[in-house]
Short mmCIF file of C-alpha atoms in Angstrom, two decimals:
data_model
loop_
_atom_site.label_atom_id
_atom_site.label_comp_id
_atom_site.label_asym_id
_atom_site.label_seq_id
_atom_site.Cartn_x
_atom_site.Cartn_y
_atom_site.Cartn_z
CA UNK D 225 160.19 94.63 -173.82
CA UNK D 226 162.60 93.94 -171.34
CA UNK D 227 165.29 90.82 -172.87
CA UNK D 228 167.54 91.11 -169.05
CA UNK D 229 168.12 87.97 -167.54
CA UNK D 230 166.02 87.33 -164.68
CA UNK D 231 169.01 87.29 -162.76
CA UNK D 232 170.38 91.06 -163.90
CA UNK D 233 167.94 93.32 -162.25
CA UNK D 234 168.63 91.04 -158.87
CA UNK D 235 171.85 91.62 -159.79
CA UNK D 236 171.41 95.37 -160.42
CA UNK D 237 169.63 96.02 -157.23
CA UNK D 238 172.70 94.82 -155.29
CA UNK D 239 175.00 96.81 -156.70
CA UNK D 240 173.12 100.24 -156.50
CA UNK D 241 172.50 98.74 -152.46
CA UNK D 242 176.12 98.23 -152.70
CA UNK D 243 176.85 101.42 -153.71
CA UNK D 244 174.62 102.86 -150.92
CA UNK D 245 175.98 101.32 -148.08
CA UNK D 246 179.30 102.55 -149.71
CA UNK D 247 178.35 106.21 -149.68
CA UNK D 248 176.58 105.78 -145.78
CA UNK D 249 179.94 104.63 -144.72
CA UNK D 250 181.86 107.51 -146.79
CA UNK D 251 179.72 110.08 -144.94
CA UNK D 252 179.56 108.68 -141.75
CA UNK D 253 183.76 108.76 -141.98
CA UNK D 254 183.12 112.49 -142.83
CA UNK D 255 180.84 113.36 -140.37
CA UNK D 256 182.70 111.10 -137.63
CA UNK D 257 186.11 112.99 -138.67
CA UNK D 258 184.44 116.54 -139.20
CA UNK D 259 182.74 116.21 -135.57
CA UNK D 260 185.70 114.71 -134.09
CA UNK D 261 187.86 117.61 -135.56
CA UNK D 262 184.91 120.31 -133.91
CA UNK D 263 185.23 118.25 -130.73
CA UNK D 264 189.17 118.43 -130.44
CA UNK D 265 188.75 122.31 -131.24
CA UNK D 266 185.70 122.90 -128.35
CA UNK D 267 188.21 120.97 -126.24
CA UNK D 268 191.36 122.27 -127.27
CA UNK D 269 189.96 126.07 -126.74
CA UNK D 270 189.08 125.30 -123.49
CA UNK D 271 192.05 123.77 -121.77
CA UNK D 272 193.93 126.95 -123.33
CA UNK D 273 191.07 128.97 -121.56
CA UNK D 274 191.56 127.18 -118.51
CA UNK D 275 195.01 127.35 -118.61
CA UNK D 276 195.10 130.52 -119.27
CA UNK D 277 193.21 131.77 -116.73
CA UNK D 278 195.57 129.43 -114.13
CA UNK D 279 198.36 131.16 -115.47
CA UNK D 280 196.79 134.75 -115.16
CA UNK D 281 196.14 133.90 -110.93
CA UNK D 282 199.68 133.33 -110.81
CA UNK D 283 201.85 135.42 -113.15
CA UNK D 284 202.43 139.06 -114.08
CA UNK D 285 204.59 140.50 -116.87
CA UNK D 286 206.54 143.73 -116.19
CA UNK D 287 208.12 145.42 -119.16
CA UNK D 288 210.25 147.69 -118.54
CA UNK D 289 211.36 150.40 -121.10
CA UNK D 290 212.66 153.84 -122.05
CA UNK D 291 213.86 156.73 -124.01
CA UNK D 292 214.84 155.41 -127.54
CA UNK D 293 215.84 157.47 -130.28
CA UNK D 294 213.03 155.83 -132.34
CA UNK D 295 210.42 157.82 -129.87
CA UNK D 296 207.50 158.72 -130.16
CA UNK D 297 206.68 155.65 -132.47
CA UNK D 298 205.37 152.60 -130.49
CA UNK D 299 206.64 149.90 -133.02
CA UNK D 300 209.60 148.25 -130.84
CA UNK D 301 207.22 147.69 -127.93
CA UNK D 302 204.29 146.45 -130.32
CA UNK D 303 206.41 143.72 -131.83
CA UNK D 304 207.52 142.41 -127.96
CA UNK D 305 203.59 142.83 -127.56
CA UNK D 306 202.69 140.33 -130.80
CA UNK D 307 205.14 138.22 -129.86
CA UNK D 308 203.35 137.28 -126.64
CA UNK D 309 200.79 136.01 -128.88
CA UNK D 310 203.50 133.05 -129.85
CA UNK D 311 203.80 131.61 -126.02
CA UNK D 312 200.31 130.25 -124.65
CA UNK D 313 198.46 131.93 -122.25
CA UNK D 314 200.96 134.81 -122.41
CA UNK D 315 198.35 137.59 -123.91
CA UNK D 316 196.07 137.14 -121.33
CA UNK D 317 197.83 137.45 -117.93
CA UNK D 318 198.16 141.21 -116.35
CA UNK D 319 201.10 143.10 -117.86
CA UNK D 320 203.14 146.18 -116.05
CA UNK D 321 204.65 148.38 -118.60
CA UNK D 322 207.30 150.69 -116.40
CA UNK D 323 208.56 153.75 -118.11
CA UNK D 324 211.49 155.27 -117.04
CA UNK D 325 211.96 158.50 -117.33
CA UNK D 326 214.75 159.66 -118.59
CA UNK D 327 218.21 161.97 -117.42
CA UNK D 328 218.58 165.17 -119.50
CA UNK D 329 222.01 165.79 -121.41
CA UNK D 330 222.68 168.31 -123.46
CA UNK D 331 226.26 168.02 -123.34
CA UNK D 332 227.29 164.15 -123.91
CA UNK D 333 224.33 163.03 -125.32
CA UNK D 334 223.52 163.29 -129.40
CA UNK D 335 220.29 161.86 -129.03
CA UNK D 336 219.14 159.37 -126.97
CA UNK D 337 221.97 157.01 -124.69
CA UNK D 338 221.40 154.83 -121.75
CA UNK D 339 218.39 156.60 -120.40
CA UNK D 340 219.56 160.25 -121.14
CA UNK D 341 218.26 162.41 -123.58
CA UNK D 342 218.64 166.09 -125.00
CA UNK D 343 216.11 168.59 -123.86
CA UNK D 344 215.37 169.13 -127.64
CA UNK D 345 214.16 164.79 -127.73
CA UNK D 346 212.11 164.84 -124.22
CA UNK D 347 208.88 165.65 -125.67
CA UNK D 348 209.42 162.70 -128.29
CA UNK D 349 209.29 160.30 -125.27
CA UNK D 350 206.36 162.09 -123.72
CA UNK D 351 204.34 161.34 -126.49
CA UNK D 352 205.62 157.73 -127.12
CA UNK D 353 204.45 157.67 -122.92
CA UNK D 354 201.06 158.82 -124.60
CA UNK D 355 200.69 156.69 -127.19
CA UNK D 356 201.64 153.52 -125.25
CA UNK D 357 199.08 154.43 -122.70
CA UNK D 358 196.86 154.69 -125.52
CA UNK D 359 197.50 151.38 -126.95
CA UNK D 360 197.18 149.66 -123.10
CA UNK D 361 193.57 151.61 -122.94
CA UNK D 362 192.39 150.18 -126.24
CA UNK D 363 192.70 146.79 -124.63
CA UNK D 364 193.10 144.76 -127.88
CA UNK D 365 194.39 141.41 -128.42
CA UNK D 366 197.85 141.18 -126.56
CA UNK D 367 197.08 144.66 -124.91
CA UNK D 368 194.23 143.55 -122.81
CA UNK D 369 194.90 143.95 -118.93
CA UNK D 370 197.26 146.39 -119.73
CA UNK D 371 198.65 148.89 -117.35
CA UNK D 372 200.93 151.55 -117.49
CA UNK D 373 202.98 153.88 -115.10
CA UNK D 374 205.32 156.29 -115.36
CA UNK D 375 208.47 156.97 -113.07
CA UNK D 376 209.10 160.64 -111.98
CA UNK D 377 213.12 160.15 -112.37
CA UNK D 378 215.72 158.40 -113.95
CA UNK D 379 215.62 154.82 -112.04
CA UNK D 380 217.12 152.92 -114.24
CA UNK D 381 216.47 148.99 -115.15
CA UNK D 382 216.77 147.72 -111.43
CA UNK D 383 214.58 150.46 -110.07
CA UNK D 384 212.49 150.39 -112.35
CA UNK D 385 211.65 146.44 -111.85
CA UNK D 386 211.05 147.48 -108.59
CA UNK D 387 208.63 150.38 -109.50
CA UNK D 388 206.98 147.37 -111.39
CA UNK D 389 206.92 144.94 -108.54
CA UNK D 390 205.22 147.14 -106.12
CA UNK D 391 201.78 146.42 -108.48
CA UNK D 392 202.24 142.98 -109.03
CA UNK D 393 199.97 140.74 -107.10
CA UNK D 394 200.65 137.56 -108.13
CA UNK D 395 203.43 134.66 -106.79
CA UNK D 396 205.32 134.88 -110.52
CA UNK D 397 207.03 137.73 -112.54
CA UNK D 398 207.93 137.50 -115.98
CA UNK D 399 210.35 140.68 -116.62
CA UNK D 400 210.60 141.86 -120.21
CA UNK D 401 212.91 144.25 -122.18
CA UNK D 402 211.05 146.33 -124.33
CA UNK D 403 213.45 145.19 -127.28
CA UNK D 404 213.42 141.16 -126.60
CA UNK D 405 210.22 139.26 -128.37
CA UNK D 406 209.36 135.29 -128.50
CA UNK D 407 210.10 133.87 -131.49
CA UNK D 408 209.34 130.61 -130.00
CA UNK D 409 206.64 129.21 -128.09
CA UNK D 410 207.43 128.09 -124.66
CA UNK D 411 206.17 125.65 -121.94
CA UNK D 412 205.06 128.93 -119.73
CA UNK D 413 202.41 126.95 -117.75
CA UNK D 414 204.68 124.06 -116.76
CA UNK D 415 207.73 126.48 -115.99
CA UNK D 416 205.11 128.19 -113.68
CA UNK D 417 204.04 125.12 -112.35
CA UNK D 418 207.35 123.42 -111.93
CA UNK D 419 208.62 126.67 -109.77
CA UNK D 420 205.58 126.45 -107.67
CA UNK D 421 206.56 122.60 -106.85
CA UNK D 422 209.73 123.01 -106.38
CA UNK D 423 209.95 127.05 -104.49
CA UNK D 424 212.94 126.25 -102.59
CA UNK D 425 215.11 124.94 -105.55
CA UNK D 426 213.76 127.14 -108.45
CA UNK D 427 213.74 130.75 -108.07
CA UNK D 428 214.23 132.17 -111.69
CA UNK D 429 213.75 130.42 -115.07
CA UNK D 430 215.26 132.63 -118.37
CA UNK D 431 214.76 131.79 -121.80
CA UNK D 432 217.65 131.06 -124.48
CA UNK D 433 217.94 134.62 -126.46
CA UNK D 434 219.67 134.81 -129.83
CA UNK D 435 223.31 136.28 -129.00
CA UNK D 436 226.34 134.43 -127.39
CA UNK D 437 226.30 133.64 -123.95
CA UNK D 438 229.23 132.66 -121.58
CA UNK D 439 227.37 131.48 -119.51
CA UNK D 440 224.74 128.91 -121.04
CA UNK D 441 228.16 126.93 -122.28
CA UNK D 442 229.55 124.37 -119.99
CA UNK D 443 232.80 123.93 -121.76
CA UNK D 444 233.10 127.97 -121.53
CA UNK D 445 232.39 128.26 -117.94
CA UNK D 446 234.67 124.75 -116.87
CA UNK D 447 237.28 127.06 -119.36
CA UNK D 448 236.88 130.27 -117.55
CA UNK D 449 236.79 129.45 -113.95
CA UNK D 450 238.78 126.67 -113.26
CA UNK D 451 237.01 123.74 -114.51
CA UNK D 452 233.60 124.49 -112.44
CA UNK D 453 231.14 122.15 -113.67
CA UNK D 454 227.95 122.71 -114.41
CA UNK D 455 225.31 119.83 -116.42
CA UNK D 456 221.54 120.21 -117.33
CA UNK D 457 219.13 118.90 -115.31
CA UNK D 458 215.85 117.19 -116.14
CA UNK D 459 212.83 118.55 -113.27
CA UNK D 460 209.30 117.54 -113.67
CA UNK D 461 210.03 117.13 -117.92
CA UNK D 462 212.05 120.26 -118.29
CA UNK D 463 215.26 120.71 -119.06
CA UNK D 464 217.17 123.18 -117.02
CA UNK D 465 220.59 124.89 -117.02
CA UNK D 466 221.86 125.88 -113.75
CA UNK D 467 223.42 129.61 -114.35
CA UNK D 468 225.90 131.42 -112.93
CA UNK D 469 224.49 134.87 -113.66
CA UNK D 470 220.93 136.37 -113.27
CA UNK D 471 220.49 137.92 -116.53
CA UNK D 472 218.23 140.93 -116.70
CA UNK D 473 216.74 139.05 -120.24
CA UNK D 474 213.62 137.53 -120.44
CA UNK D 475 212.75 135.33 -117.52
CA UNK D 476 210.05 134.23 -115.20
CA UNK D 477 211.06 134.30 -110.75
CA UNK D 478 209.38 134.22 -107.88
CA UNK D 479 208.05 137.93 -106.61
CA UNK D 480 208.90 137.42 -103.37
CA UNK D 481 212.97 136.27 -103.92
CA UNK D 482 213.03 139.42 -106.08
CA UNK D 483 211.52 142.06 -103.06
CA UNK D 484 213.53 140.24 -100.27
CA UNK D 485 216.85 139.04 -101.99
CA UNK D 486 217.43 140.39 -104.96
CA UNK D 487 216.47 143.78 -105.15
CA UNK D 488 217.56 145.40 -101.80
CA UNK D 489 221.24 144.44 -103.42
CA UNK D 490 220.90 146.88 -106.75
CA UNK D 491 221.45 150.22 -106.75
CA UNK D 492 219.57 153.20 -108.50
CA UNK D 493 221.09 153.29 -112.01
CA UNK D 494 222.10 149.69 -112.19
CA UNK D 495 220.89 146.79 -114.62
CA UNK D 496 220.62 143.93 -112.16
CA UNK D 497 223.02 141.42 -114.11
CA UNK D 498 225.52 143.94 -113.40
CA UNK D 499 225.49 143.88 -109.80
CA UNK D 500 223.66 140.99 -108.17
CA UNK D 501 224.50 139.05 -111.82
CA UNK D 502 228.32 139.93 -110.90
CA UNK D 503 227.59 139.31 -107.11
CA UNK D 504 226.54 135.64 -108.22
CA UNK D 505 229.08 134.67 -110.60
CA UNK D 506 231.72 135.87 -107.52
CA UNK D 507 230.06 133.68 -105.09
CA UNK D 508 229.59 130.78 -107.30
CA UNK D 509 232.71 130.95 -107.96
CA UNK D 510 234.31 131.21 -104.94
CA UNK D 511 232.47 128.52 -102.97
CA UNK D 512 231.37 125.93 -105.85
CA UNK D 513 228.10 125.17 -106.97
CA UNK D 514 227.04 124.49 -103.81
CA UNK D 515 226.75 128.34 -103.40
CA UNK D 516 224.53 128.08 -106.86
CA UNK D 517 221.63 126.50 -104.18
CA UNK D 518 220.77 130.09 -102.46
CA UNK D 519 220.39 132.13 -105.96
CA UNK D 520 218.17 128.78 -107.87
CA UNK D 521 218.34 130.45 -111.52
CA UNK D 522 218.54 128.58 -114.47
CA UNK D 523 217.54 128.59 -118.15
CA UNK D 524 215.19 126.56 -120.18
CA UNK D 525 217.14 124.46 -122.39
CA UNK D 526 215.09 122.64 -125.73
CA UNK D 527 216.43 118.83 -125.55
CA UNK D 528 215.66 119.22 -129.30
CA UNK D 529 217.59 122.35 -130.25
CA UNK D 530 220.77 122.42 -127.69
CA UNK D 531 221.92 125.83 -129.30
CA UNK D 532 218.00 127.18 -130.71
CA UNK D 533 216.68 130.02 -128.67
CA UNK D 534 213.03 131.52 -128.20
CA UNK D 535 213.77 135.23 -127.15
CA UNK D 536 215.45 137.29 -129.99
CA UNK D 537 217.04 141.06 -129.24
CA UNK D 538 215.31 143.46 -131.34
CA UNK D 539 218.56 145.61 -131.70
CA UNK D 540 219.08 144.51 -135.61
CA UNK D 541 215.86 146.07 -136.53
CA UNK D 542 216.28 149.57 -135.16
CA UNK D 543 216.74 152.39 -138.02
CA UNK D 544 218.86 154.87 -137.08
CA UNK D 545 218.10 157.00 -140.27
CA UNK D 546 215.55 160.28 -140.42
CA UNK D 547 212.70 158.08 -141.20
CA UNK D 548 213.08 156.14 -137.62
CA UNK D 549 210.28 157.63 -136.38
CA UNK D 550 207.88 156.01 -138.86
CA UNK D 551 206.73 151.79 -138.11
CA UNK D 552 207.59 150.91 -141.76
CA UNK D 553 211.07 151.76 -141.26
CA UNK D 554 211.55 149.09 -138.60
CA UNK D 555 213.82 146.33 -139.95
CA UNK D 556 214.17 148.06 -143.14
CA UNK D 557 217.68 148.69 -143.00
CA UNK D 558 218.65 145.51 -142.08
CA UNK D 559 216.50 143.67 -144.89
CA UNK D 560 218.50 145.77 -147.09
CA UNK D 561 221.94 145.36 -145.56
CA UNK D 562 220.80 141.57 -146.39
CA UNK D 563 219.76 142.25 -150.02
CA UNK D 564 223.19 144.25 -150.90
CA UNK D 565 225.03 141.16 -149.11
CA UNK D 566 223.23 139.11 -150.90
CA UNK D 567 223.53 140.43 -154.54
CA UNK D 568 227.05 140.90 -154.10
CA UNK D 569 227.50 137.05 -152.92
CA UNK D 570 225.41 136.66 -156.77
CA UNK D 571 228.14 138.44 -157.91
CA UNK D 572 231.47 136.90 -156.51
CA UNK D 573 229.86 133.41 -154.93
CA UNK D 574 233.50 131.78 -154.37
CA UNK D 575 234.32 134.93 -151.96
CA UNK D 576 232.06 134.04 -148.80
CA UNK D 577 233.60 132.34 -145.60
CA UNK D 578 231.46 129.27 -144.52
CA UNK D 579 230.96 130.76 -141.41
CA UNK D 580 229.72 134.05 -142.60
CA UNK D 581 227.21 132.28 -144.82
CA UNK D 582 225.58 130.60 -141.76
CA UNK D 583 224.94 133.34 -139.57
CA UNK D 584 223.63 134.86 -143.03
CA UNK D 585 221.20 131.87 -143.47
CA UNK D 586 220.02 132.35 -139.62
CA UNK D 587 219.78 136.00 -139.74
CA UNK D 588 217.55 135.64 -142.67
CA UNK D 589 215.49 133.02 -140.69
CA UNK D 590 215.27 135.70 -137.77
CA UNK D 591 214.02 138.32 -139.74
CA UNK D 592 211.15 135.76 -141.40
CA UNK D 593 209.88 134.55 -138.46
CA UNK D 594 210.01 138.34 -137.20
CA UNK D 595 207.57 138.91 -139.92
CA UNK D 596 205.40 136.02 -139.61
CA UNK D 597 205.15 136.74 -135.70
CA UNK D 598 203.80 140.43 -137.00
CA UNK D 599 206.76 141.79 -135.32
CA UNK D 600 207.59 144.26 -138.90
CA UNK D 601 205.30 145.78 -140.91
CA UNK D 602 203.13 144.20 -143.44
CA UNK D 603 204.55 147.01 -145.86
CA UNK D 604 208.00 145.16 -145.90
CA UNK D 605 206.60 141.64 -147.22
CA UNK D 606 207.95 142.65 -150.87
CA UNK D 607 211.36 143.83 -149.32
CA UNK D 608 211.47 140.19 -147.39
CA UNK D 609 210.26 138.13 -150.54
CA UNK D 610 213.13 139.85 -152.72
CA UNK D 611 215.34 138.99 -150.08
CA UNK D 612 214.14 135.61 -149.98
CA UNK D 613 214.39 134.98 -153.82
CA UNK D 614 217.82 136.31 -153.48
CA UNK D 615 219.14 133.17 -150.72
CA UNK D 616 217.38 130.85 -152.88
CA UNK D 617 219.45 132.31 -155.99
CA UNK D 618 222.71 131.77 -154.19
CA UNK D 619 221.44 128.31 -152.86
CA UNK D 620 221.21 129.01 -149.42
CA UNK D 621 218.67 127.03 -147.63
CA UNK D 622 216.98 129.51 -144.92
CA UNK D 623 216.24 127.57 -141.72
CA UNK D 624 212.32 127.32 -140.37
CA UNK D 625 212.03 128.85 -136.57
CA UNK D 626 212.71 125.68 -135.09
CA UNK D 627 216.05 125.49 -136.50
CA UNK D 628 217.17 128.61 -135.70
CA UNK D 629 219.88 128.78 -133.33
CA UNK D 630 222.25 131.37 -131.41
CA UNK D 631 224.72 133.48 -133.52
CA UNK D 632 226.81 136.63 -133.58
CA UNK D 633 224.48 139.96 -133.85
CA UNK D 634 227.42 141.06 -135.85
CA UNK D 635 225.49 143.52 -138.45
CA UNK D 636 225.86 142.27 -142.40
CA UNK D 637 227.39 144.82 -144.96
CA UNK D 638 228.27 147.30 -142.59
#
């Protein structure tokens, strides 16, 4: 027998209606937001598809590279290769790799040095030719539309941009370093699209890399020569740097400037900052900025990080030890030059200089975001972590990759 109010089951019956409109509208939220997230993906992957294929029509990467003493091991130009994967659009445009070969020297060289090699080390860099040509054929991830050719001389950097430019087909080069990664994404397809608006003004756009430049400092440069002046400039929502030296570092120019102006003024042997860099700087110089209007090179500043950089030099990770050869030994000397800097700051904390203990907080940032770019091996993670429990010991607060910023390559506990 039921005693309820009449009023209770009404009542009842409300609240579980209540209760199902509540859980319609919960799930249509979910739904709504699960659907909306699968629609900004679908989208999202195609404008990066789209883009990417734009930038493809109108940009080719050369790399350039050559005899190292870490030969024949392809690690050095794999972690330049992963770092591509950090700019957009990057890993899918064509990519040149040019390898120089190299000047025996059995007499002044130990090794490897500047492009020279002993007899006993050529067939090192033969099969490091191999093996890259190997890696290009396999066409995975940042390797696809690989190509790679190899020079029947010594050229050296210059010439061997030149080697590269004769199979580039597109308006844009990007000219890498085989030891200078991204550690930072970039606005490539705006750069690219920027030069193409602006041709006559914009010839060649570098990126900020990690050690000290005269050049990207006003004060330096008013300092230096005579209080020439030279300010940022905002074009098309970029923030540019006019420069008074085309540095042979990562950059993006126009193919034909290089063929017609640039390259016809470098010699065989010669990095191009060296001569047509030095050629600049003397005209600039000379005749004021004005002069600055025929060369149109500048860098891409971030408005956000005045001093941060997106193109590190892998030069801190080479091992110069027997073990060189093998991919887990690049960066492990330097993770342990950190850890012994590091214990022995546990050890005497009141000893450090302020300075030194900020380049030591960005160099540990650098190596980090080396790692999480896939630019070491995965074999170092518990080297890095020990490292890492280490600066938090001694209270140092490591800085994320957007707050990294330029600092001496000065090598810790040597």
């Amino acid at each position: 027998f039921d005693s309820s109010p009449p009023g209770a089951k009404l009542i009842d019956l409300q609240r579980l209606m209540w209760l199902d409109d509540v859980w319609s509208a919960v799930t249509f939220v979910v739904l709504s937001a699960a659907a909306a997230a699968l629609l900004r993906r679908w989208w999202n992957a195609r404008c990066e598809r789209r883009d990417g294929e734009w930038l493809a029509s109108k940009l080719t990467v050369v790399v350039t590279t050559s005899a190292a003493e870490s030969n024949p091991s392809t690690v050095m130009m794999e972690s330049v290769f992963a770092s591509f994967s950090v700019v957009p659009g990057l890993s899918k445009v064509p990519k040149i790799i040019v390898c120089d070969w190299p000047e025996l020297d059995d007499e002044h060289v130990r090794s490897c040095h500047h492009g020279r090699v002993q007899t006993k080390n050529l067939g090192d860099y033969k099969a490091y030719i191999e093996n890259i040509t190997a890696l290009c054929h396999s066409g995975s991830q940042a390797w696809a539309n690989t190509s790679c050719i190899t020079l029947a001389s010594r050229n050296g950097f210059g010439w061997a941009v030149h080697a590269g430019l004769e199979h580039v087909k597109t308006e844009f080069v990007m000219v890498v370093q085989h030891d200078r990664c991204f550690i930072s994404p970039v606005p490539l397809n705006r750069v690219v699209a920027s030069m193409e608006r602006h041709s006559d003004a914009i010839k060649y756009v570098g990126f900020p890399v990690n050690n000290q430049s005269t050049y990207r400092n006003p004060e330096t440069v008013a300092a230096r020569h005579e209080g020439l002046q030279i300010s940022p400039r905002d074009v098309d929502g970029l923030r540019l740097l006019p420069l008074l030296m085309w540095y042979d570092s990562t950059h993006v120019a126009r193919t034909d400037f290089y063929r017609e102006v640039v390259l016809p003024r470098v010699k065989r042997g010669d990095f191009i900052e060296e001569s047509f860099g030095r050629e600049e700087v003397e005209d600039v110089v000379r005749n004021g900025m004005d002069a600055h209007r025929r060369y149109g090179n500048f860098m891409l500043l971030d408005p956000d990080r005045p001093r941060g950089y997106s193109v590190a030099h892998l030069e801190i990770l080479r091992s110069k030890g027997p073990e060189r050869h093998l991919k887990k030994s690049y960066g492990f000397e330097e993770i342990c030059r950190l850890r012994r800097v590091l214990r022995d700051k546990l050890k005497r904390p009141c000893q450090q200089h302020v300075g030194h203990e900020r380049q030591l907080r960005q160099r540990i940032g650098l190596v980090k975001r080396l790692a999480d770019i896939g630019a070491l091996s995965p074999s170092l993670a518990p080297n890095l972590e020990e490292v890492l429990s280490l600066a938090a010991a001694c209270g140092l607060q490591i800085p994320s990759w957007r707050e990294l910023m330029v600092h001496r390559l000065f090598a810790f506990g040597k």
